[in-house]
Structures are given as C-alpha cells and as structure tokens.
mmCIF file with all atom_site columns, C-alpha atoms in Angstrom:
data_model
loop_
_atom_site.group_PDB
_atom_site.id
_atom_site.type_symbol
_atom_site.label_atom_id
_atom_site.label_alt_id
_atom_site.label_comp_id
_atom_site.label_asym_id
_atom_site.label_entity_id
_atom_site.label_seq_id
_atom_site.pdbx_PDB_ins_code
_atom_site.Cartn_x
_atom_site.Cartn_y
_atom_site.Cartn_z
_atom_site.occupancy
_atom_site.B_iso_or_equiv
_atom_site.pdbx_formal_charge
_atom_site.auth_seq_id
_atom_site.auth_comp_id
_atom_site.auth_asym_id
_atom_site.auth_atom_id
_atom_site.pdbx_PDB_model_num
ATOM 1   C CA . MET C 1 1   ? 107.389 94.852  113.207 1.00 0.00 ? 21  MET C CA 1
ATOM 2   C CA . SER C 1 2   ? 110.184 96.957  111.772 1.00 0.00 ? 22  SER C CA 1
ATOM 3   C CA . GLN C 1 3   ? 109.727 99.979  109.571 1.00 0.00 ? 23  GLN C CA 1
ATOM 4   C CA . GLU C 1 4   ? 111.451 98.606  106.519 1.00 0.00 ? 24  GLU C CA 1
ATOM 5   C CA . PRO C 1 5   ? 111.322 100.831 103.460 1.00 0.00 ? 25  PRO C CA 1
ATOM 6   C CA . THR C 1 6   ? 108.878 99.775  100.775 1.00 0.00 ? 26  THR C CA 1
ATOM 7   C CA . GLY C 1 7   ? 109.199 101.804 97.609  1.00 0.00 ? 27  GLY C CA 1
ATOM 8   C CA . HIS C 1 8   ? 111.386 104.355 99.429  1.00 0.00 ? 28  HIS C CA 1
ATOM 9   C CA . ARG C 1 9   ? 108.810 104.769 102.196 1.00 0.00 ? 29  ARG C CA 1
ATOM 10  C CA . ALA C 1 10  ? 108.297 102.822 105.363 1.00 0.00 ? 30  ALA C CA 1
ATOM 11  C CA . VAL C 1 11  ? 105.342 100.473 105.650 1.00 0.00 ? 31  VAL C CA 1
ATOM 12  C CA . SER C 1 12  ? 104.050 102.575 108.544 1.00 0.00 ? 32  SER C CA 1
ATOM 13  C CA . ASP C 1 13  ? 104.076 105.637 106.259 1.00 0.00 ? 33  ASP C CA 1
ATOM 14  C CA . ARG C 1 14  ? 102.084 103.752 103.616 1.00 0.00 ? 34  ARG C CA 1
ATOM 15  C CA . LEU C 1 15  ? 99.540  102.742 106.236 1.00 0.00 ? 35  LEU C CA 1
ATOM 16  C CA . ASP C 1 16  ? 99.351  106.361 107.405 1.00 0.00 ? 36  ASP C CA 1
ATOM 17  C CA . ASP C 1 17  ? 98.628  107.306 103.773 1.00 0.00 ? 37  ASP C CA 1
ATOM 18  C CA . VAL C 1 18  ? 95.763  104.808 103.640 1.00 0.00 ? 38  VAL C CA 1
ATOM 19  C CA . ILE C 1 19  ? 94.344  105.993 106.962 1.00 0.00 ? 39  ILE C CA 1
ATOM 20  C CA . GLY C 1 20  ? 94.631  109.655 105.967 1.00 0.00 ? 40  GLY C CA 1
ATOM 21  C CA . ALA C 1 21  ? 92.960  109.059 102.612 1.00 0.00 ? 41  ALA C CA 1
ATOM 22  C CA . CYS C 1 22  ? 90.134  107.100 104.253 1.00 0.00 ? 42  CYS C CA 1
ATOM 23  C CA . GLU C 1 23  ? 89.583  109.920 106.743 1.00 0.00 ? 43  GLU C CA 1
ATOM 24  C CA . ALA C 1 24  ? 89.542  112.470 103.918 1.00 0.00 ? 44  ALA C CA 1
ATOM 25  C CA . ILE C 1 25  ? 86.970  110.404 102.010 1.00 0.00 ? 45  ILE C CA 1
ATOM 26  C CA . ARG C 1 26  ? 84.772  110.288 105.122 1.00 0.00 ? 46  ARG C CA 1
ATOM 27  C CA . ARG C 1 27  ? 84.972  114.075 105.444 1.00 0.00 ? 47  ARG C CA 1
ATOM 28  C CA . TYR C 1 28  ? 84.085  114.550 101.763 1.00 0.00 ? 48  TYR C CA 1
ATOM 29  C CA . VAL C 1 29  ? 81.035  112.291 101.821 1.00 0.00 ? 49  VAL C CA 1
ATOM 30  C CA . ASP C 1 30  ? 79.815  113.693 105.153 1.00 0.00 ? 50  ASP C CA 1
ATOM 31  C CA . ASP C 1 31  ? 80.000  117.328 104.036 1.00 0.00 ? 51  ASP C CA 1
ATOM 32  C CA . GLU C 1 32  ? 76.601  118.031 102.511 1.00 0.00 ? 52  GLU C CA 1
ATOM 33  C CA . ARG C 1 33  ? 77.749  121.486 101.399 1.00 0.00 ? 53  ARG C CA 1
ATOM 34  C CA . LEU C 1 34  ? 80.085  120.033 98.789  1.00 0.00 ? 54  LEU C CA 1
ATOM 35  C CA . PRO C 1 35  ? 78.771  119.512 95.251  1.00 0.00 ? 55  PRO C CA 1
ATOM 36  C CA . GLU C 1 36  ? 78.309  115.856 94.318  1.00 0.00 ? 56  GLU C CA 1
ATOM 37  C CA . GLU C 1 37  ? 80.658  116.113 91.333  1.00 0.00 ? 57  GLU C CA 1
ATOM 38  C CA . LEU C 1 38  ? 83.430  117.556 93.477  1.00 0.00 ? 58  LEU C CA 1
ATOM 39  C CA . VAL C 1 39  ? 82.988  114.803 96.071  1.00 0.00 ? 59  VAL C CA 1
ATOM 40  C CA . HIS C 1 40  ? 83.080  112.157 93.344  1.00 0.00 ? 60  HIS C CA 1
ATOM 41  C CA . ASP C 1 41  ? 86.320  113.541 91.896  1.00 0.00 ? 61  ASP C CA 1
ATOM 42  C CA . ALA C 1 42  ? 87.945  113.915 95.320  1.00 0.00 ? 62  ALA C CA 1
ATOM 43  C CA . VAL C 1 43  ? 86.953  110.400 96.405  1.00 0.00 ? 63  VAL C CA 1
ATOM 44  C CA . ARG C 1 44  ? 88.246  108.946 93.138  1.00 0.00 ? 64  ARG C CA 1
ATOM 45  C CA . MET C 1 45  ? 91.625  110.596 93.639  1.00 0.00 ? 65  MET C CA 1
ATOM 46  C CA . ARG C 1 46  ? 91.887  109.364 97.213  1.00 0.00 ? 66  ARG C CA 1
ATOM 47  C CA . LEU C 1 47  ? 90.959  105.827 96.088  1.00 0.00 ? 67  LEU C CA 1
ATOM 48  C CA . VAL C 1 48  ? 93.817  105.990 93.586  1.00 0.00 ? 68  VAL C CA 1
ATOM 49  C CA . GLU C 1 49  ? 96.126  107.075 96.426  1.00 0.00 ? 69  GLU C CA 1
ATOM 50  C CA . ILE C 1 50  ? 94.897  104.190 98.582  1.00 0.00 ? 70  ILE C CA 1
ATOM 51  C CA . GLY C 1 51  ? 95.410  101.728 95.740  1.00 0.00 ? 71  GLY C CA 1
ATOM 52  C CA . GLU C 1 52  ? 98.991  102.859 95.244  1.00 0.00 ? 72  GLU C CA 1
ATOM 53  C CA . ALA C 1 53  ? 99.794  102.649 98.950  1.00 0.00 ? 73  ALA C CA 1
ATOM 54  C CA . VAL C 1 54  ? 98.192  99.211  99.300  1.00 0.00 ? 74  VAL C CA 1
ATOM 55  C CA . ARG C 1 55  ? 99.931  97.887  96.189  1.00 0.00 ? 75  ARG C CA 1
ATOM 56  C CA . VAL C 1 56  ? 103.313 97.898  97.939  1.00 0.00 ? 76  VAL C CA 1
ATOM 57  C CA . LEU C 1 57  ? 102.259 96.615  101.348 1.00 0.00 ? 77  LEU C CA 1
ATOM 58  C CA . PRO C 1 58  ? 103.846 93.252  102.119 1.00 0.00 ? 78  PRO C CA 1
ATOM 59  C CA . ALA C 1 59  ? 101.492 90.286  101.763 1.00 0.00 ? 79  ALA C CA 1
ATOM 60  C CA . SER C 1 60  ? 102.811 89.003  105.081 1.00 0.00 ? 80  SER C CA 1
ATOM 61  C CA . LEU C 1 61  ? 101.341 92.116  106.710 1.00 0.00 ? 81  LEU C CA 1
ATOM 62  C CA . THR C 1 62  ? 98.004  92.266  104.908 1.00 0.00 ? 82  THR C CA 1
ATOM 63  C CA . ALA C 1 63  ? 97.431  88.542  105.524 1.00 0.00 ? 83  ALA C CA 1
ATOM 64  C CA . SER C 1 64  ? 96.623  89.408  109.131 1.00 0.00 ? 84  SER C CA 1
ATOM 65  C CA . GLU C 1 65  ? 93.516  91.270  107.883 1.00 0.00 ? 85  GLU C CA 1
ATOM 66  C CA . PRO C 1 66  ? 91.937  88.664  105.579 1.00 0.00 ? 86  PRO C CA 1
ATOM 67  C CA . SER C 1 67  ? 88.511  90.330  105.549 1.00 0.00 ? 87  SER C CA 1
ATOM 68  C CA . ILE C 1 68  ? 89.934  93.091  103.339 1.00 0.00 ? 88  ILE C CA 1
ATOM 69  C CA . PRO C 1 69  ? 90.325  92.160  99.656  1.00 0.00 ? 89  PRO C CA 1
ATOM 70  C CA . TRP C 1 70  ? 93.747  93.833  99.379  1.00 0.00 ? 90  TRP C CA 1
ATOM 71  C CA . ALA C 1 71  ? 94.312  92.881  95.739  1.00 0.00 ? 91  ALA C CA 1
ATOM 72  C CA . ARG C 1 72  ? 90.934  94.353  94.798  1.00 0.00 ? 92  ARG C CA 1
ATOM 73  C CA . VAL C 1 73  ? 91.744  97.567  96.686  1.00 0.00 ? 93  VAL C CA 1
ATOM 74  C CA . SER C 1 74  ? 94.958  97.875  94.709  1.00 0.00 ? 94  SER C CA 1
ATOM 75  C CA . ASP C 1 75  ? 93.177  96.980  91.475  1.00 0.00 ? 95  ASP C CA 1
ATOM 76  C CA . LEU C 1 76  ? 90.559  99.666  92.058  1.00 0.00 ? 96  LEU C CA 1
ATOM 77  C CA . GLY C 1 77  ? 93.274  102.307 92.228  1.00 0.00 ? 97  GLY C CA 1
ATOM 78  C CA . GLU C 1 78  ? 94.720  100.953 88.998  1.00 0.00 ? 98  GLU C CA 1
ATOM 79  C CA . ARG C 1 79  ? 91.310  100.859 87.352  1.00 0.00 ? 99  ARG C CA 1
ATOM 80  C CA . LEU C 1 80  ? 90.500  104.424 88.359  1.00 0.00 ? 100 LEU C CA 1
ATOM 81  C CA . THR C 1 81  ? 93.797  105.545 86.868  1.00 0.00 ? 101 THR C CA 1
ATOM 82  C CA . ARG C 1 82  ? 93.779  103.642 83.594  1.00 0.00 ? 102 ARG C CA 1
ATOM 83  C CA . ARG C 1 83  ? 90.091  102.857 83.032  1.00 0.00 ? 103 ARG C CA 1
ATOM 84  C CA . TYR C 1 84  ? 88.491  105.833 84.753  1.00 0.00 ? 104 TYR C CA 1
ATOM 85  C CA . PHE C 1 85  ? 85.810  106.010 82.066  1.00 0.00 ? 105 PHE C CA 1
ATOM 86  C CA . ASP C 1 86  ? 84.716  102.478 82.934  1.00 0.00 ? 106 ASP C CA 1
ATOM 87  C CA . THR C 1 87  ? 83.989  103.136 86.614  1.00 0.00 ? 107 THR C CA 1
ATOM 88  C CA . THR C 1 88  ? 80.517  104.313 87.524  1.00 0.00 ? 108 THR C CA 1
ATOM 89  C CA . ARG C 1 89  ? 79.645  106.863 90.166  1.00 0.00 ? 109 ARG C CA 1
ATOM 90  C CA . ALA C 1 90  ? 77.753  104.104 91.978  1.00 0.00 ? 110 ALA C CA 1
ATOM 91  C CA . VAL C 1 91  ? 80.947  102.048 92.371  1.00 0.00 ? 111 VAL C CA 1
ATOM 92  C CA . VAL C 1 92  ? 82.888  105.026 93.697  1.00 0.00 ? 112 VAL C CA 1
ATOM 93  C CA . SER C 1 93  ? 80.086  106.073 96.042  1.00 0.00 ? 113 SER C CA 1
ATOM 94  C CA . GLY C 1 94  ? 79.452  102.543 97.272  1.00 0.00 ? 114 GLY C CA 1
ATOM 95  C CA . THR C 1 95  ? 83.131  102.048 97.940  1.00 0.00 ? 115 THR C CA 1
ATOM 96  C CA . ALA C 1 96  ? 83.334  105.339 99.841  1.00 0.00 ? 116 ALA C CA 1
ATOM 97  C CA . HIS C 1 97  ? 80.317  104.616 102.021 1.00 0.00 ? 117 HIS C CA 1
ATOM 98  C CA . THR C 1 98  ? 80.643  100.873 102.576 1.00 0.00 ? 118 THR C CA 1
ATOM 99  C CA . ASP C 1 99  ? 84.209  99.698  102.061 1.00 0.00 ? 119 ASP C CA 1
ATOM 100 C CA . VAL C 1 100 ? 86.370  102.639 103.106 1.00 0.00 ? 120 VAL C CA 1
ATOM 101 C CA . PRO C 1 101 ? 85.337  102.573 106.800 1.00 0.00 ? 121 PRO C CA 1
ATOM 102 C CA . HIS C 1 102 ? 86.310  98.873  107.040 1.00 0.00 ? 122 HIS C CA 1
ATOM 103 C CA . LEU C 1 103 ? 89.565  99.539  105.229 1.00 0.00 ? 123 LEU C CA 1
ATOM 104 C CA . ALA C 1 104 ? 90.384  102.403 107.602 1.00 0.00 ? 124 ALA C CA 1
ATOM 105 C CA . GLU C 1 105 ? 89.861  100.210 110.656 1.00 0.00 ? 125 GLU C CA 1
ATOM 106 C CA . ALA C 1 106 ? 91.998  97.410  109.201 1.00 0.00 ? 126 ALA C CA 1
ATOM 107 C CA . ALA C 1 107 ? 94.769  99.876  108.312 1.00 0.00 ? 127 ALA C CA 1
ATOM 108 C CA . ARG C 1 108 ? 94.664  101.285 111.866 1.00 0.00 ? 128 ARG C CA 1
ATOM 109 C CA . ARG C 1 109 ? 95.048  97.785  113.317 1.00 0.00 ? 129 ARG C CA 1
ATOM 110 C CA . LEU C 1 110 ? 97.973  97.069  110.983 1.00 0.00 ? 130 LEU C CA 1
ATOM 111 C CA . ARG C 1 111 ? 99.523  100.446 111.810 1.00 0.00 ? 131 ARG C CA 1
ATOM 112 C CA . ALA C 1 112 ? 99.400  99.642  115.518 1.00 0.00 ? 132 ALA C CA 1
ATOM 113 C CA . HIS C 1 113 ? 101.771 96.736  114.843 1.00 0.00 ? 133 HIS C CA 1
ATOM 114 C CA . ALA C 1 114 ? 103.985 98.397  112.213 1.00 0.00 ? 134 ALA C CA 1
#
C-alpha cells in the first residue's frame, strides 16, 4: 500500500500516531505512582489524538480490521473534545483498559501493510 498523504500526513504516519498514543495510554494506566486525575486527563487527551488520526484513515484500509468500530473511535475523540463534560471517568477508564489494547494491535497490523 502506498503512503499517500491524508490531511497532509501519510497514512502510515497517522497509524504511527495511533500506535504511539495507545502505547502512552498503556504506560499511564500501568504506572501506579501517577495520580488518578492526571492519568484520566492524559488518557482523555490521547483518546482525542487517536480520534483525530482515525478520522482521516481511508475506509478501504480500516475495512480490513472490521472488529474495530472505527467510526466510534473517531466519534469518541470528537465527543471528548466537544462534549467533555458528558463523558464519565468510567468510560475513559474502560476504553483505556479494554479497547485501547485491541486498537493498538489492529493499528500495528494495518501499519505493517501501509
């Protein structure tokens, strides 16, 4: 697959952004020394970053990973940006612990072909 620019950045760069943000989230939630509020804020910001990167990925690419709800991933970033007050800590924490590891693996598989 070629590295065609998407929003002035190559698809492979966007996937690297997703992978890097997922890895950062894992580090935040695994570090028991960090205060819960700080982890929550850091995870939220990285989820926004992931949502923005995913938003511009071509559907033809993400279709090869149908187990990931790509539109919902993008929507979560949007929601955290515009309706941050409407998103509970439980949603952010659950996403970080349950969904982010699956997303990271899917992004790595896509990156291997980008």
